[in-house]
mmCIF file of C-alpha atoms in Angstrom:
data_model
loop_
_atom_site.group_PDB
_atom_site.id
_atom_site.type_symbol
_atom_site.label_atom_id
_atom_site.label_comp_id
_atom_site.label_asym_id
_atom_site.label_seq_id
_atom_site.Cartn_x
_atom_site.Cartn_y
_atom_site.Cartn_z
ATOM 1 C CA GLN J 1 52.293 -0.986 -43.916
ATOM 2 C CA SER J 2 50.122 -3.191 -41.710
ATOM 3 C CA VAL J 3 47.509 -5.490 -43.195
ATOM 4 C CA LEU J 4 45.243 -4.599 -40.269
ATOM 5 C CA THR J 5 44.376 -0.919 -40.544
ATOM 6 C CA GLN J 6 43.906 1.282 -37.499
ATOM 7 C CA PRO J 7 43.638 5.071 -37.293
ATOM 8 C CA PRO J 8 47.043 6.457 -36.228
ATOM 9 C CA SER J 9 45.490 8.583 -33.522
ATOM 10 C CA VAL J 10 42.237 9.391 -31.761
ATOM 11 C CA SER J 11 41.437 11.923 -29.088
ATOM 12 C CA GLU J 12 38.521 12.648 -26.834
ATOM 13 C CA ALA J 13 37.708 14.494 -23.636
ATOM 14 C CA PRO J 14 37.656 12.902 -20.181
ATOM 15 C CA ARG J 15 34.468 10.983 -19.281
ATOM 16 C CA GLN J 16 33.560 10.636 -22.943
ATOM 17 C CA ARG J 17 33.537 7.506 -25.119
ATOM 18 C CA VAL J 18 35.908 6.682 -27.946
ATOM 19 C CA THR J 19 36.100 3.839 -30.438
ATOM 20 C CA ILE J 20 39.165 2.531 -32.254
ATOM 21 C CA SER J 21 38.603 0.645 -35.466
ATOM 22 C CA CYS J 22 40.590 -2.222 -36.953
ATOM 23 C CA SER J 23 39.970 -3.147 -40.571
ATOM 24 C CA GLY J 24 41.174 -6.315 -42.233
ATOM 25 C CA SER J 25 40.085 -8.876 -44.776
ATOM 26 C CA SER J 26 38.387 -12.237 -45.141
ATOM 27 C CA SER J 27 41.612 -14.097 -44.433
ATOM 28 C CA ASN J 28 42.126 -12.509 -41.043
ATOM 29 C CA ILE J 29 39.391 -10.607 -39.193
ATOM 30 C CA GLY J 30 36.719 -12.074 -41.453
ATOM 31 C CA ASN J 31 37.544 -15.581 -40.267
ATOM 32 C CA ASN J 32 39.406 -15.294 -36.956
ATOM 33 C CA ALA J 33 39.073 -13.758 -33.537
ATOM 34 C CA VAL J 34 40.453 -10.316 -32.789
ATOM 35 C CA ASN J 35 42.478 -9.388 -29.722
ATOM 36 C CA TRP J 36 43.239 -5.921 -28.356
ATOM 37 C CA TYR J 37 46.267 -4.651 -26.435
ATOM 38 C CA GLN J 38 47.154 -1.517 -24.543
ATOM 39 C CA GLN J 39 50.747 -0.350 -24.409
ATOM 40 C CA LEU J 40 51.782 2.375 -22.015
ATOM 41 C CA PRO J 41 55.009 4.281 -22.772
ATOM 42 C CA GLY J 42 58.070 2.206 -22.008
ATOM 43 C CA LYS J 43 56.019 -0.826 -21.007
ATOM 44 C CA ALA J 44 55.225 -4.207 -22.492
ATOM 45 C CA PRO J 45 51.788 -4.560 -24.100
ATOM 46 C CA LYS J 46 48.861 -5.671 -21.969
ATOM 47 C CA LEU J 47 46.050 -7.894 -23.230
ATOM 48 C CA LEU J 48 42.709 -6.116 -22.865
ATOM 49 C CA ILE J 49 40.238 -8.076 -24.994
ATOM 50 C CA TYR J 50 40.473 -11.541 -26.549
ATOM 51 C CA TYR J 51 38.159 -13.616 -28.714
ATOM 52 C CA ASP J 52 36.641 -10.382 -30.022
ATOM 53 C CA ASP J 53 34.794 -9.316 -26.907
ATOM 54 C CA ILE J 54 36.037 -11.150 -23.806
ATOM 55 C CA LEU J 55 37.506 -8.870 -21.183
ATOM 56 C CA THR J 56 40.758 -10.014 -19.621
ATOM 57 C CA SER J 57 40.463 -10.556 -15.879
ATOM 58 C CA GLY J 58 41.276 -7.403 -13.964
ATOM 59 C CA VAL J 59 40.683 -5.064 -16.898
ATOM 60 C CA SER J 60 38.140 -2.304 -16.351
ATOM 61 C CA ASP J 61 34.706 -2.937 -17.847
ATOM 62 C CA ARG J 62 34.983 0.496 -19.450
ATOM 63 C CA PHE J 63 36.727 -1.431 -22.231
ATOM 64 C CA SER J 64 34.713 -3.486 -24.706
ATOM 65 C CA GLY J 65 35.298 -5.114 -28.067
ATOM 66 C CA SER J 66 33.263 -6.225 -31.046
ATOM 67 C CA ARG J 67 33.773 -7.761 -34.488
ATOM 68 C CA SER J 68 31.586 -7.659 -37.576
ATOM 69 C CA GLY J 69 32.568 -8.891 -41.008
ATOM 70 C CA THR J 70 36.130 -7.857 -41.722
ATOM 71 C CA SER J 71 36.276 -5.136 -39.091
ATOM 72 C CA ALA J 72 36.561 -4.921 -35.348
ATOM 73 C CA SER J 73 36.461 -2.139 -32.819
ATOM 74 C CA LEU J 74 37.552 -1.325 -29.312
ATOM 75 C CA ALA J 75 35.395 1.029 -27.279
ATOM 76 C CA ILE J 76 36.512 2.861 -24.169
ATOM 77 C CA SER J 77 33.883 4.633 -22.119
ATOM 78 C CA GLY J 78 34.303 7.094 -19.267
ATOM 79 C CA LEU J 79 37.720 8.129 -20.538
ATOM 80 C CA GLN J 80 40.393 8.780 -17.938
ATOM 81 C CA SER J 81 43.845 10.284 -18.282
ATOM 82 C CA GLU J 82 45.355 6.895 -17.440
ATOM 83 C CA ASP J 83 43.866 5.511 -20.664
ATOM 84 C CA GLU J 84 46.366 7.506 -22.711
ATOM 85 C CA ALA J 85 48.337 4.809 -24.469
ATOM 86 C CA ASP J 86 48.867 3.022 -27.761
ATOM 87 C CA TYR J 87 46.274 0.406 -28.689
ATOM 88 C CA TYR J 88 46.812 -2.512 -31.050
ATOM 89 C CA CYS J 89 44.499 -5.059 -32.638
ATOM 90 C CA THR J 90 45.670 -8.505 -33.740
ATOM 91 C CA ALA J 91 44.266 -11.419 -35.680
ATOM 92 C CA TRP J 92 45.550 -14.603 -37.221
ATOM 93 C CA ASP J 93 45.784 -14.578 -41.011
ATOM 94 C CA ASP J 94 44.905 -17.868 -42.734
ATOM 95 C CA SER J 95 46.695 -16.974 -45.966
ATOM 96 C CA LEU J 96 49.933 -15.812 -44.389
ATOM 97 C CA ASP J 97 49.888 -18.299 -41.486
ATOM 98 C CA ALA J 98 50.903 -15.444 -39.249
ATOM 99 C CA VAL J 99 49.647 -13.235 -36.456
ATOM 100 C CA LEU J 100 49.016 -9.730 -37.743
ATOM 101 C CA PHE J 101 49.211 -6.586 -35.648
ATOM 102 C CA GLY J 102 47.461 -3.408 -36.598
ATOM 103 C CA GLY J 103 49.643 -0.347 -36.944
ATOM 104 C CA GLY J 104 48.542 0.943 -33.566
ATOM 105 C CA THR J 105 46.401 3.860 -32.451
ATOM 106 C CA LYS J 106 47.604 6.527 -30.075
ATOM 107 C CA LEU J 107 44.843 7.662 -27.743
ATOM 108 C CA THR J 108 45.021 11.159 -26.316
ATOM 109 C CA VAL J 109 42.684 12.165 -23.515
ATOM 110 C CA LEU J 110 42.219 15.903 -23.944
ATOM 111 C CA GLU R 1 54.117 -14.950 -9.806
ATOM 112 C CA VAL R 2 53.631 -15.633 -13.492
ATOM 113 C CA GLN R 3 56.662 -14.201 -15.225
ATOM 114 C CA LEU R 4 58.691 -14.175 -18.423
ATOM 115 C CA VAL R 5 62.232 -12.823 -18.434
ATOM 116 C CA GLU R 6 64.152 -12.327 -21.673
ATOM 117 C CA SER R 7 67.909 -12.138 -22.007
ATOM 118 C CA GLY R 8 70.591 -12.271 -24.662
ATOM 119 C CA GLY R 9 70.060 -9.005 -26.487
ATOM 120 C CA GLY R 10 72.910 -6.744 -27.491
ATOM 121 C CA LEU R 11 74.785 -5.055 -30.299
ATOM 122 C CA VAL R 12 75.768 -7.166 -33.293
ATOM 123 C CA GLN R 13 77.092 -6.390 -36.753
ATOM 124 C CA PRO R 14 75.037 -7.048 -39.873
ATOM 125 C CA GLY R 15 75.352 -10.689 -40.858
ATOM 126 C CA GLY R 16 76.025 -11.701 -37.283
ATOM 127 C CA SER R 17 74.140 -13.991 -34.933
ATOM 128 C CA LEU R 18 72.490 -13.711 -31.559
ATOM 129 C CA ARG R 19 70.551 -16.116 -29.353
ATOM 130 C CA LEU R 20 67.746 -14.820 -27.187
ATOM 131 C CA SER R 21 66.414 -16.685 -24.173
ATOM 132 C CA CYS R 22 63.169 -16.380 -22.263
ATOM 133 C CA ALA R 23 62.832 -17.911 -18.798
ATOM 134 C CA ALA R 24 59.303 -18.738 -17.705
ATOM 135 C CA SER R 25 58.118 -19.127 -14.129
ATOM 136 C CA GLY R 26 54.882 -19.312 -12.176
ATOM 137 C CA PHE R 27 52.972 -21.443 -14.693
ATOM 138 C CA THR R 28 53.184 -24.790 -16.468
ATOM 139 C CA PHE R 29 55.309 -23.733 -19.413
ATOM 140 C CA SER R 30 54.825 -26.973 -21.333
ATOM 141 C CA LYS R 31 51.068 -26.364 -21.680
ATOM 142 C CA TYR R 32 51.306 -23.201 -23.762
ATOM 143 C CA TRP R 33 52.159 -22.041 -27.249
ATOM 144 C CA MET R 34 54.808 -19.336 -27.007
ATOM 145 C CA SER R 35 55.671 -16.431 -29.285
ATOM 146 C CA TRP R 36 58.321 -13.836 -29.963
ATOM 147 C CA VAL R 37 57.082 -10.330 -30.811
ATOM 148 C CA ARG R 38 59.336 -7.406 -31.679
ATOM 149 C CA GLN R 39 59.038 -3.648 -31.699
ATOM 150 C CA VAL R 40 61.279 -1.086 -33.290
ATOM 151 C CA PRO R 41 61.593 1.736 -30.716
ATOM 152 C CA GLY R 42 58.914 4.304 -31.395
ATOM 153 C CA ARG R 43 57.144 2.032 -33.885
ATOM 154 C CA GLY R 44 54.466 -0.643 -33.841
ATOM 155 C CA LEU R 45 54.486 -4.265 -32.762
ATOM 156 C CA GLU R 46 55.347 -7.111 -35.112
ATOM 157 C CA TRP R 47 54.787 -10.794 -34.403
ATOM 158 C CA VAL R 48 57.850 -12.840 -35.356
ATOM 159 C CA VAL R 49 57.339 -16.522 -34.629
ATOM 160 C CA ASN R 50 55.583 -19.020 -32.408
ATOM 161 C CA ILE R 51 55.990 -22.616 -31.277
ATOM 162 C CA LYS R 52 53.618 -25.317 -30.146
ATOM 163 C CA GLN R 53 53.684 -26.808 -26.664
ATOM 164 C CA ASP R 54 55.869 -29.774 -27.631
ATOM 165 C CA GLY R 55 57.894 -27.914 -30.244
ATOM 166 C CA SER R 56 56.406 -29.909 -33.103
ATOM 167 C CA ASP R 57 54.896 -26.952 -34.938
ATOM 168 C CA THR R 58 56.149 -23.447 -35.659
ATOM 169 C CA TYR R 59 55.099 -20.438 -37.714
ATOM 170 C CA TYR R 60 57.327 -17.583 -38.845
ATOM 171 C CA VAL R 61 56.759 -14.160 -40.328
ATOM 172 C CA ASP R 62 58.090 -14.130 -43.883
ATOM 173 C CA SER R 63 60.836 -11.598 -43.182
ATOM 174 C CA VAL R 64 62.696 -13.954 -40.822
ATOM 175 C CA LYS R 65 62.110 -17.317 -42.487
ATOM 176 C CA GLY R 66 65.369 -19.146 -43.041
ATOM 177 C CA ARG R 67 67.260 -16.817 -40.690
ATOM 178 C CA PHE R 68 65.579 -17.205 -37.295
ATOM 179 C CA THR R 69 64.841 -20.438 -35.438
ATOM 180 C CA ILE R 70 62.580 -20.770 -32.435
ATOM 181 C CA SER R 71 62.999 -23.613 -29.947
ATOM 182 C CA ARG R 72 62.027 -24.503 -26.420
ATOM 183 C CA ASP R 73 63.193 -26.680 -23.549
ATOM 184 C CA ASN R 74 60.205 -27.589 -21.419
ATOM 185 C CA ALA R 75 62.422 -29.232 -18.805
ATOM 186 C CA LYS R 76 64.128 -25.871 -18.297
ATOM 187 C CA ASN R 77 60.981 -23.766 -18.765
ATOM 188 C CA SER R 78 62.802 -21.846 -21.437
ATOM 189 C CA LEU R 79 62.127 -20.429 -24.884
ATOM 190 C CA TYR R 80 64.839 -19.505 -27.356
ATOM 191 C CA LEU R 81 65.272 -17.526 -30.550
ATOM 192 C CA GLN R 82 68.368 -18.171 -32.636
ATOM 193 C CA MET R 83 68.859 -15.231 -34.981
ATOM 194 C CA ASN R 84 71.321 -15.605 -37.848
ATOM 195 C CA SER R 85 72.194 -13.386 -40.813
ATOM 196 C CA LEU R 86 70.969 -10.396 -38.863
ATOM 197 C CA ARG R 87 70.001 -7.263 -40.747
ATOM 198 C CA VAL R 88 69.794 -3.631 -39.687
ATOM 199 C CA GLU R 89 66.018 -3.902 -39.963
ATOM 200 C CA ASP R 90 65.987 -6.606 -37.268
ATOM 201 C CA THR R 91 66.889 -3.927 -34.731
ATOM 202 C CA ALA R 92 64.085 -3.939 -32.152
ATOM 203 C CA VAL R 93 63.017 -4.820 -28.657
ATOM 204 C CA TYR R 94 62.174 -8.507 -28.636
ATOM 205 C CA TYR R 95 59.440 -9.741 -26.326
ATOM 206 C CA CYS R 96 58.516 -13.303 -25.509
ATOM 207 C CA ALA R 97 54.841 -13.862 -24.846
ATOM 208 C CA ARG R 98 52.544 -16.639 -23.696
ATOM 209 C CA GLU R 99 49.623 -17.533 -25.929
ATOM 210 C CA VAL R 100 46.119 -18.226 -24.719
ATOM 211 C CA GLY R 101 42.861 -18.693 -26.538
ATOM 212 C CA TRP R 102 43.314 -18.061 -30.228
ATOM 213 C CA ARG R 103 46.710 -16.372 -30.625
ATOM 214 C CA ALA R 104 46.153 -13.937 -27.764
ATOM 215 C CA PHE R 105 49.227 -12.989 -25.747
ATOM 216 C CA ASP R 106 48.353 -12.679 -22.091
ATOM 217 C CA ILE R 107 51.786 -12.660 -20.459
ATOM 218 C CA TRP R 108 54.735 -10.652 -21.789
ATOM 219 C CA GLY R 109 58.324 -10.317 -20.740
ATOM 220 C CA GLN R 110 60.017 -6.971 -20.230
ATOM 221 C CA GLY R 111 61.795 -7.246 -23.576
ATOM 222 C CA THR R 112 65.413 -7.390 -24.640
ATOM 223 C CA MET R 113 66.982 -4.937 -27.078
ATOM 224 C CA VAL R 114 68.704 -6.189 -30.209
ATOM 225 C CA SER R 115 70.721 -3.651 -32.166
ATOM 226 C CA VAL R 116 72.168 -4.545 -35.543
ATOM 227 C CA SER R 117 74.693 -1.984 -36.691
ATOM 228 C CA SER R 118 78.174 -1.713 -38.115
#
């Protein structure tokens, strides 16, 4: 069981907007930046968002991130079939002295 | 081209050892923290360990403390993971990754599979 909690799956229609949540605690998200990754089947993860809301160079601006309190979220607008993937949040945990990954969210574009 | 290439994975019996390597190219390896991240096939990602630029500081996930050792050779642009006392639950694809910002992993290798089974 991951300390960072994400919904196991989300789904939405093409061209719509979806958000993926990541819930933690004061020792991780509440005090440290959140990063977001996309993992396509059979591929290594790809950094999408770092420092909560900074878009990695070359990543579509349809992706955006935010953090508030002990939660963070990834939003994807104008959904496309190519966005179907697993998405993971991460944050450093001050109590564990470790990087935590969320359990991952599988996005299905209907 | 900025690249990380892992090697050294394979099949090992429980209690055995394995040493993974990660060759870096296309960037100044000595300027970056580096990490190992693993993934059980079909499951989520788990961070394992990282190491500071000069090797003077490391952090480990609790489940591998005392069994795994991370090291680096900046002259050879290489990262290593010595895995001892391997357990069935260590079976996973192991990725090396470059850290930027605050524990963000911007470059990943293709991964190397470690299977622990009798």
